[in-house]
Coordinates of C-alpha atoms and ligand atoms in Angstrom, one line a residue:
M1 CA -31.4 -2.6 23.7
L2 CA -30.5 -0.2 20.9
C3 CA -29.0 2.1 23.5
L4 CA -26.8 -0.6 24.9
A5 CA -25.6 -1.5 21.4
F6 CA -24.8 2.1 20.6
M7 CA -22.9 2.6 23.9
F8 CA -21.0 -0.6 23.2
A9 CA -20.1 0.7 19.7
M10 CA -18.9 4.0 21.2
V11 CA -16.7 2.4 23.8
C12 CA -15.3 0.1 21.1
A13 CA -14.6 3.1 18.9
T14 CA -12.7 4.7 21.8
G15 CA -10.8 1.5 22.3
V16 CA -9.7 1.3 18.7
H17 CA -8.8 5.0 18.9
G18 CA -6.1 4.1 21.5
A19 CA -4.8 1.2 19.4
R20 CA -2.1 1.7 16.7
L21 CA -3.9 3.0 13.7
L22 CA -1.6 2.7 10.7
P23 CA -2.5 4.5 7.4
P24 CA -4.0 1.8 5.1
L25 CA -1.8 1.0 2.2
P26 CA -3.2 1.1 -1.3
M27 CA -3.8 -2.2 -2.9
K28 CA -3.0 -3.4 -6.4
D29 CA -3.7 -6.9 -7.8
G30 CA -4.5 -8.2 -4.3
C31 CA -1.2 -6.9 -2.9
Y32 CA -0.7 -4.0 -0.5
Q33 CA 1.7 -1.4 -2.0
A34 CA 4.3 0.2 0.3
S35 CA 5.4 3.7 -0.7
P36 CA 8.3 3.6 -3.1
E37 CA 11.9 3.9 -1.8
L38 CA 14.3 6.7 -2.6
E39 CA 15.8 6.2 -6.0
V40 CA 19.4 4.9 -6.1
F41 CA 22.1 6.2 -8.4
R42 CA 25.3 4.2 -8.9
V43 CA 28.2 3.7 -11.3
E44 CA 28.9 0.5 -13.3
G45 CA 31.6 -1.8 -12.1
E46 CA 30.9 -1.2 -8.4
A47 CA 29.3 -3.5 -5.9
V48 CA 25.7 -2.4 -5.2
I49 CA 23.5 -3.5 -2.4
L50 CA 19.9 -2.7 -2.9
Q51 CA 17.7 -2.5 0.2
F52 CA 14.1 -1.6 0.9
P53 CA 14.2 0.4 4.1
I54 CA 10.7 2.0 3.8
F55 CA 9.1 -1.4 3.0
M56 CA 10.9 -3.1 5.9
R57 CA 9.9 -0.3 8.3
G58 CA 6.3 -0.7 7.1
L59 CA 6.4 -4.4 7.9
Q60 CA 8.0 -3.7 11.3
L61 CA 5.3 -1.2 12.2
R62 CA 2.6 -3.7 11.2
K63 CA 4.3 -6.3 13.3
I64 CA 4.9 -8.6 10.3
A65 CA 8.1 -10.5 10.6
P66 CA 8.4 -13.0 7.8
P67 CA 11.3 -15.4 7.8
L68 CA 14.2 -14.3 5.5
E69 CA 13.5 -16.9 2.9
K70 CA 9.9 -15.6 2.4
Y71 CA 11.1 -12.3 0.9
L72 CA 10.9 -12.4 -2.9
I73 CA 13.0 -9.8 -4.7
S74 CA 12.3 -9.5 -8.4
R75 CA 12.7 -7.1 -11.3
N76 CA 9.8 -5.6 -13.3
N77 CA 10.3 -6.0 -17.0
G78 CA 6.9 -5.1 -18.5
S79 CA 4.5 -7.8 -17.3
D80 CA 7.4 -10.2 -16.5
Q81 CA 8.9 -10.6 -13.0
L82 CA 12.5 -11.7 -13.1
R83 CA 13.6 -13.5 -10.0
Y84 CA 17.1 -14.0 -8.5
Q85 CA 19.0 -16.9 -7.0
S86 CA 21.4 -16.7 -4.2
D87 CA 24.4 -16.9 -6.5
G88 CA 25.4 -15.3 -9.8
R89 CA 26.3 -11.7 -10.6
V90 CA 23.0 -10.5 -9.3
Q91 CA 21.9 -12.4 -6.2
Q92 CA 19.3 -12.2 -3.5
Q93 CA 20.7 -12.3 0.0
G94 CA 17.8 -12.3 2.4
K95 CA 16.2 -8.8 2.3
E96 CA 18.8 -7.5 -0.1
L97 CA 19.7 -7.7 -3.8
W98 CA 23.5 -7.7 -4.4
F99 CA 25.0 -6.7 -7.8
L100 CA 28.5 -8.0 -8.1
P101 CA 29.2 -5.8 -9.9
A102 CA 26.4 -3.5 -11.3
Q103 CA 26.0 -2.9 -15.0
P104 CA 24.1 -0.2 -16.8
S105 CA 21.5 -2.8 -18.0
D106 CA 20.6 -3.3 -14.3
S107 CA 18.8 0.0 -14.3
G108 CA 15.2 -0.4 -13.6
E109 CA 12.5 -1.1 -11.1
Y110 CA 12.8 -3.8 -8.5
T111 CA 10.2 -5.1 -6.0
C112 CA 10.4 -6.9 -2.7
T113 CA 7.3 -8.9 -1.9
Y114 CA 6.1 -10.9 1.1
R115 CA 3.2 -13.2 0.3
N116 CA 1.4 -15.9 2.2
E117 CA -2.0 -17.6 1.7
T118 CA -3.9 -14.7 3.0
Y119 CA -1.7 -11.6 2.8
C120 CA 0.5 -9.9 0.3
V121 CA 2.6 -6.7 0.6
T122 CA 5.2 -5.3 -1.8
G123 CA 7.7 -2.4 -2.0
S124 CA 9.5 -1.0 -4.9
I125 CA 12.8 0.8 -5.7
T126 CA 14.3 2.3 -8.8
L127 CA 18.0 1.8 -9.5
H128 CA 20.0 3.8 -12.0
V129 CA 23.4 2.5 -13.0
Y130 CA 25.5 4.9 -15.1
E131 CA 28.4 4.0 -17.4
S132 CA 31.6 5.3 -15.8
S133 CA 32.3 7.2 -19.0
S134 CA 29.0 9.0 -19.1
V135 CA 28.6 9.6 -15.4
D136 CA 26.0 12.3 -14.7
I137 CA 27.7 13.5 -11.6
E138 CA 25.0 15.9 -10.7
K139 CA 22.6 13.0 -10.4
L140 CA 25.0 10.6 -8.7
S141 CA 26.1 13.0 -6.0
Y142 CA 24.4 14.1 -2.8
P143 CA 23.9 17.9 -3.2
W144 CA 25.5 19.8 -0.3
P145 CA 24.8 23.5 -0.1
A146 CA 27.2 25.5 2.2
L147 CA 27.9 29.2 2.9
V148 CA 31.3 30.7 2.7
G149 CA 33.0 30.4 6.1
E150 CA 31.0 27.3 7.3
D151 CA 32.8 24.2 8.4
V152 CA 31.8 21.3 6.1
E153 CA 32.0 17.7 7.1
F154 CA 31.3 14.8 4.8
N155 CA 30.7 11.3 6.0
C156 CA 31.1 8.6 3.4
P157 CA 27.4 7.4 3.4
S158 CA 25.4 4.2 2.9
L159 CA 28.4 1.9 3.6
E160 CA 27.1 0.1 6.6
S161 CA 26.2 -3.0 4.6
F162 CA 29.7 -3.5 3.2
N163 CA 32.5 -5.3 4.9
Q164 CA 35.6 -3.2 4.4
T165 CA 39.0 -4.5 3.7
G166 CA 41.9 -3.2 5.6
R167 CA 42.4 -0.5 2.9
P168 CA 41.6 3.0 4.0
I169 CA 38.7 5.1 2.6
Q170 CA 40.1 7.6 0.1
W171 CA 38.7 11.0 -0.8
Y172 CA 39.1 12.7 -4.2
K173 CA 38.1 16.1 -5.4
D174 CA 36.7 16.5 -9.0
S175 CA 38.8 14.4 -11.3
N176 CA 42.1 14.8 -9.5
P177 CA 43.6 11.4 -9.0
T178 CA 45.6 12.3 -5.8
P179 CA 43.7 11.5 -2.7
L180 CA 42.9 14.4 -0.4
Q181 CA 43.6 12.9 3.0
P182 CA 44.3 9.2 3.8
G183 CA 42.1 6.8 5.5
R184 CA 39.2 8.5 7.2
A185 CA 35.5 8.0 6.7
T186 CA 34.9 11.7 7.5
L187 CA 36.3 14.5 5.4
M188 CA 36.6 17.9 7.1
I189 CA 36.7 21.2 5.3
P190 CA 37.0 24.0 7.9
A191 CA 35.9 27.6 6.9
V192 CA 34.8 26.6 3.4
K193 CA 35.8 29.0 0.5
R194 CA 34.3 29.3 -3.0
S195 CA 37.3 27.5 -4.4
H196 CA 36.3 24.4 -2.4
A197 CA 33.1 23.9 -4.5
G198 CA 33.1 20.8 -6.6
V199 CA 32.5 17.0 -6.5
Y200 CA 34.0 15.1 -3.6
T201 CA 34.2 11.3 -4.0
C202 CA 34.9 8.8 -1.3
Q203 CA 36.1 5.4 -2.4
L204 CA 36.6 2.1 -0.6
T205 CA 37.3 -1.5 -1.3
A206 CA 34.7 -3.9 0.0
L207 CA 35.2 -7.6 0.5
I208 CA 32.2 -9.8 -0.7
H209 CA 32.5 -13.6 -0.9
N210 CA 36.3 -13.2 -0.7
Q211 CA 36.4 -10.9 -3.7
Q212 CA 37.3 -7.2 -3.7
Y213 CA 34.9 -4.7 -5.2
K214 CA 35.0 -0.9 -5.5
V215 CA 32.3 1.2 -3.9
S216 CA 32.1 5.0 -4.1
R217 CA 29.9 7.9 -3.1
A218 CA 30.0 11.5 -4.2
F219 CA 29.0 14.9 -2.8
L220 CA 28.4 18.0 -4.8
L221 CA 29.5 20.9 -2.8
H222 CA 28.0 24.3 -3.6
V223 CA 29.5 27.3 -1.8
K224 CA 27.4 30.4 -1.8
G225 CA 28.4 33.8 -0.5
W226 CA 26.0 36.2 1.0
C227 CA 26.7 38.7 -1.8
C228 CA 25.5 36.6 -4.6
A229 CA 22.1 35.5 -3.7
I230 CA 20.7 38.2 -5.9
S231 CA 22.0 36.6 -9.1
F232 CA 19.6 33.7 -8.6
L233 CA 16.5 35.8 -8.4
I234 CA 15.6 35.1 -12.0
I235 CA 14.8 31.5 -11.1
K236 CA 11.7 31.0 -9.1
P237 CA 12.5 29.6 -5.7
P238 CA 10.9 26.2 -4.7
V239 CA 7.5 26.6 -3.1
I240 CA 6.0 24.4 -0.4
I241 CA 2.4 23.7 -1.4
S242 CA 1.6 21.3 1.4
P243 CA 1.4 21.3 4.4
R244 CA 0.2 24.9 5.0
N245 CA 2.2 27.0 7.5
G246 CA 0.8 26.5 11.0
T247 CA -1.0 23.2 10.2
I248 CA -1.8 21.1 13.2
F249 CA -1.3 17.4 12.7
E250 CA -3.6 15.6 15.1
G251 CA -3.4 12.0 16.2
P252 CA -4.5 10.0 19.2
H253 CA -1.9 8.5 21.6
G254 CA -0.4 5.3 20.2
S255 CA -1.4 5.9 16.6
S256 CA 1.0 6.5 13.7
L257 CA 1.2 9.5 11.3
E258 CA 2.4 9.8 7.8
L259 CA 3.1 13.3 6.6
F260 CA 3.9 14.6 3.2
C261 CA 5.8 17.7 2.2
Q262 CA 5.0 18.7 -1.3
V263 CA 7.2 21.2 -3.1
L264 CA 6.8 22.8 -6.5
T265 CA 10.0 23.7 -8.3
E266 CA 11.4 24.3 -11.8
C267 CA 12.0 20.9 -13.4
P268 CA 15.7 21.5 -14.2
L269 CA 16.2 22.3 -10.5
A270 CA 14.2 19.3 -9.2
D271 CA 17.2 17.0 -8.7
S272 CA 19.2 19.6 -6.8
T273 CA 16.3 20.8 -4.7
V274 CA 16.6 19.6 -1.1
V275 CA 13.4 18.8 0.7
T276 CA 13.8 17.8 4.4
W277 CA 11.7 17.4 7.5
L278 CA 13.1 18.8 10.7
V279 CA 11.9 17.9 14.2
N280 CA 12.1 20.8 16.6
S281 CA 14.7 22.3 14.2
Q282 CA 16.9 19.3 14.3
S283 CA 17.4 16.6 11.7
V284 CA 15.1 13.6 12.2
E285 CA 18.1 11.4 12.9
S286 CA 19.5 13.6 15.6
S287 CA 16.1 14.5 17.2
Y288 CA 14.4 12.8 20.1
L289 CA 12.0 11.2 17.5
E290 CA 14.9 9.4 15.9
R291 CA 13.8 5.9 17.0
R292 CA 10.2 6.4 16.1
A293 CA 10.4 8.5 12.9
L294 CA 11.7 7.9 9.4
Q295 CA 11.9 10.2 6.5
G296 CA 12.2 9.3 2.9
G297 CA 10.3 8.2 -0.1
R298 CA 11.4 11.3 -2.1
R299 CA 9.3 11.3 -5.3
V300 CA 9.5 13.7 -8.2
T301 CA 6.5 14.0 -10.6
R302 CA 5.9 16.4 -13.4
V303 CA 3.0 18.8 -13.0
S304 CA 2.5 20.6 -16.3
E305 CA 5.5 23.1 -16.5
M306 CA 6.8 22.5 -13.0
C307 CA 8.0 19.5 -11.0
Q308 CA 6.6 18.4 -7.7
I309 CA 8.8 16.8 -5.1
E310 CA 7.3 14.8 -2.3
Q311 CA 9.1 13.9 0.9
R312 CA 7.5 11.7 3.5
L313 CA 7.8 11.6 7.3
I314 CA 6.5 8.6 9.1
I315 CA 6.1 8.7 12.8
A316 CA 5.6 5.1 14.0
V317 CA 3.9 5.8 17.3
I318 CA 2.7 9.1 18.8
T319 CA 3.2 9.5 22.5
E320 CA 2.5 12.3 25.0
E321 CA 6.0 13.7 24.7
D322 CA 5.1 14.6 21.1
E323 CA 2.5 17.2 22.2
Q324 CA 3.5 20.5 20.6
T325 CA 6.5 19.0 18.7
E326 CA 7.4 21.3 15.8
L327 CA 7.7 19.6 12.5
K328 CA 9.3 21.7 9.9
C329 CA 9.6 21.1 6.2
V330 CA 12.4 22.9 4.5
T331 CA 13.2 23.2 0.9
Q332 CA 16.3 24.7 -0.5
N333 CA 18.0 25.4 -3.7
T334 CA 20.5 28.1 -4.9
S335 CA 17.4 29.9 -6.1
G336 CA 16.0 30.1 -2.6
R337 CA 14.7 28.5 0.6
Q338 CA 11.3 28.1 2.1
E339 CA 10.0 26.5 5.2
V340 CA 6.7 25.8 6.8
V341 CA 6.0 24.9 10.4
A342 CA 3.5 22.3 11.5
I343 CA 2.7 21.3 15.1
L344 CA 1.9 17.9 16.4
H345 CA -1.1 17.7 18.7
L346 CA -2.4 14.7 20.6
E347 CA -6.1 14.2 19.9
D348 CA -8.3 14.8 23.0
T349 CA -10.3 11.7 23.8
T350 CA -12.3 13.5 26.4
F351 CA -14.8 14.5 23.7
T352 CA -15.5 10.8 22.9
W353 CA -16.1 10.1 26.6
L354 CA -18.4 13.1 26.8
V355 CA -20.5 11.7 24.0
V356 CA -20.6 8.3 25.8
A357 CA -21.7 10.0 29.0
V358 CA -24.4 12.0 27.3
V359 CA -25.7 8.9 25.5
T360 CA -25.7 7.0 28.8
V361 CA -27.8 9.7 30.4
I362 CA -30.2 9.9 27.5
C363 CA -30.5 6.1 27.6
F364 CA -31.2 6.2 31.3
L365 CA -33.9 8.8 30.9
M366 CA -35.5 6.9 28.1
M367 CA -35.6 3.8 30.2
V368 CA -37.0 5.7 33.2
S369 CA -39.8 7.2 31.0
A370 CA -40.5 3.8 29.5
F371 CA -40.8 2.4 33.0
L372 CA -43.1 5.2 34.1
Y373 CA -45.2 4.8 31.0
I374 CA -45.8 1.1 31.7
L375 CA -46.5 1.9 35.3
F376 CA -49.1 4.6 34.6
K377 CA -50.6 3.2 31.4
P378 CA -53.7 1.5 33.0
K379 CA -54.6 4.5 35.1
T380 CA -54.5 6.8 32.1
K381 CA -56.8 4.4 30.2
K382 CA -59.3 4.5 33.0
K383 CA -59.2 8.3 33.1
M384 CA -59.7 8.4 29.3
D385 CA -62.7 6.0 29.6
Y386 CA -64.1 8.3 32.2
I387 CA -63.7 11.4 30.1
L388 CA -65.2 9.6 27.1
A389 CA -68.1 8.4 29.3
R390 CA -68.6 11.9 30.5
Q391 CA -68.4 13.3 27.0
S392 CA -71.0 10.8 25.7
S393 CA -73.2 11.5 28.7
T394 CA -73.0 15.2 27.9
F395 CA -73.9 14.5 24.3
S396 CA -76.7 12.3 25.2
V397 CA -78.3 15.1 27.2
Ligands
NAG1 C1 -0.1 -14.3 6.5 O1 0.5 -13.1 7.0 C2 -0.3 -12.3 7.8 C3 0.5 -11.1 8.1 O2 1.7 -11.4 8.8 C4 -0.7 -13.0 9.1 O3 -1.6 -12.2 9.9 C5 -1.4 -14.3 8.7 O4 -1.7 -15.1 9.8 C6 -0.6 -15.1 7.7 N1 -1.4 -16.3 7.2 C7 -0.9 -17.5 7.1 C8 -1.9 -18.5 6.6 O5 0.2 -17.8 7.4
NAG2 C1 13.2 -7.2 -20.6 O1 12.3 -7.6 -21.7 C2 12.9 -7.3 -23.0 C3 11.8 -7.7 -24.1 O2 10.6 -8.1 -23.5 C4 14.2 -8.1 -23.2 O3 14.7 -7.7 -24.5 C5 15.1 -7.7 -22.1 O4 16.3 -8.5 -22.2 C6 14.5 -7.9 -20.7 N1 15.4 -7.4 -19.7 C7 16.0 -8.2 -18.8 C8 16.9 -7.6 -17.8 O5 15.8 -9.4 -18.8
NAG3 C1 29.8 -9.1 5.9 O1 30.3 -10.1 6.9 C2 29.2 -10.7 7.6 C3 29.8 -11.6 8.6 O2 30.9 -12.4 8.1 C4 28.4 -11.5 6.5 O3 27.3 -12.2 7.2 C5 27.8 -10.6 5.5 O4 27.1 -11.3 4.5 C6 29.0 -9.8 4.9 N1 28.4 -8.8 4.0 C7 28.8 -8.6 2.7 C8 28.1 -7.5 1.9 O5 29.7 -9.3 2.2
NAG4 C1 6.0 30.0 8.0 O1 6.1 30.5 9.3 C2 7.5 30.7 9.7 C3 7.5 31.2 11.1 O2 6.2 31.4 11.7 C4 8.2 31.6 8.8 O3 9.5 31.7 9.1 C5 8.1 31.1 7.4 O4 8.7 32.0 6.4 C6 6.7 30.8 7.0 N1 6.6 30.2 5.7 C7 5.8 30.6 4.7 C8 5.8 29.8 3.4 O5 5.0 31.5 4.8
NAG5 C1 21.7 24.1 -3.1 C2 21.3 23.5 -4.4 O1 20.9 22.4 -4.4 N1 21.3 24.3 -5.5 C3 20.9 23.9 -6.8 C4 19.8 24.9 -7.3 O2 19.7 25.0 -8.7 C5 20.9 25.3 -9.4 C6 20.6 25.7 -10.8 O3 20.4 24.6 -11.6 C7 21.8 24.1 -9.3 O4 22.9 24.3 -10.0 C8 22.1 23.9 -7.8 O5 22.7 22.7 -7.6

């Protein structure tokens, strides 16, 4: 009986193995907490659409699809939760929060929550809105390292959510008011020179509720020549502390994986230190894993004198084609570059079946011996009596 129960448990465990195992989310106040989103930096006076891609992806992976009206977006202000209507300057539109336009006082933490009678899950994002006069351009812009002679191509990013007016996208360099080239979402700089370094801003006019709003994004282009790497040696380069080089990430077929790349760097460099995951040396978006993987959730924390940057890679479902896939974490700064390589390996389930087989054999043998014992028990007793009788007869002599 015990044997059968054990075998059943083993088979069940194997079955669960094959099902989609998602990393359990931490829970706070009865609500599961999705990992925080990438922080968002914007300028006042522009339209901002706040989204929760990591949270939404988490719901999707867990096959939770609440109706739009069940998402509750609110702002954390101490212990207060401020909610939003579907009109007004700041309004909730389904899974998004729209700022028409954003103000510096909008800076803060926002959460998106789905709750029903039995389940609750929440995600959070931090928004920074800068006054246009005091724009910290280093913070606002996407860092873009390049080497002299490289071709650089900028795509005006994160604009999919906006409906553009007929007006073309304009590109500006530094504070020069003359646009660089008219009307293209992509800016090309062939064979980049040192003089090209600087801040590139793309600007467009979006139409929201029949009103026009300004939307802009900026890139900070650094151009480094081979000659000058030495001048940065004084600053310690960023160091990847996890994962270790050569790590093998194991997961059974059908399960999901959440990987973290942790980088230690000097705090003043933290914002400009790039940490990225590559799949077989390609960006996640252009790799074969593009549909099943998502990277994000960059988080910077202070660790005594240094700053630690964490970048996540989530693989929704692992399949056979992922065997031996190379996952590389790369960190880069003008002070240096480091990379570690990890390999994806599909867990072998033969072992589990071997255990099941061994247990089955042991169970069978135990049952056979029990059967034999019952069969021969009476005979043994007779023999014992006989021996005892003989012994007593000997003693009586
Ligand atoms: C609450 O949501 C969870 C997750 O989607 C679902 O499994 C559960 O059935 C829901 N409960 C109710 C009462 O709707
Ligand atoms: C947050 O709370 C503080 C005091 O509790 C208040 O002064 C402030 O206006 C609140 N912020 C928002 C955005 O409501
Ligand atoms: C863009 O247009 C679509 C279709 O008209 C509309 O549903 C959506 O809300 C618009 N988005 C914005 C940000 O105005
Ligand atoms: C990890 O290994 C790769 C190649 O095997 C090497 O290029 C890289 O420098 C190594 N990284 C570290 C931190 O040792
Ligand atoms: C490529 C890159 O992001 N470089 C950064 C490394 O650190 C220097 C020193 O602060 C920054 O100026 C660069 O932006």
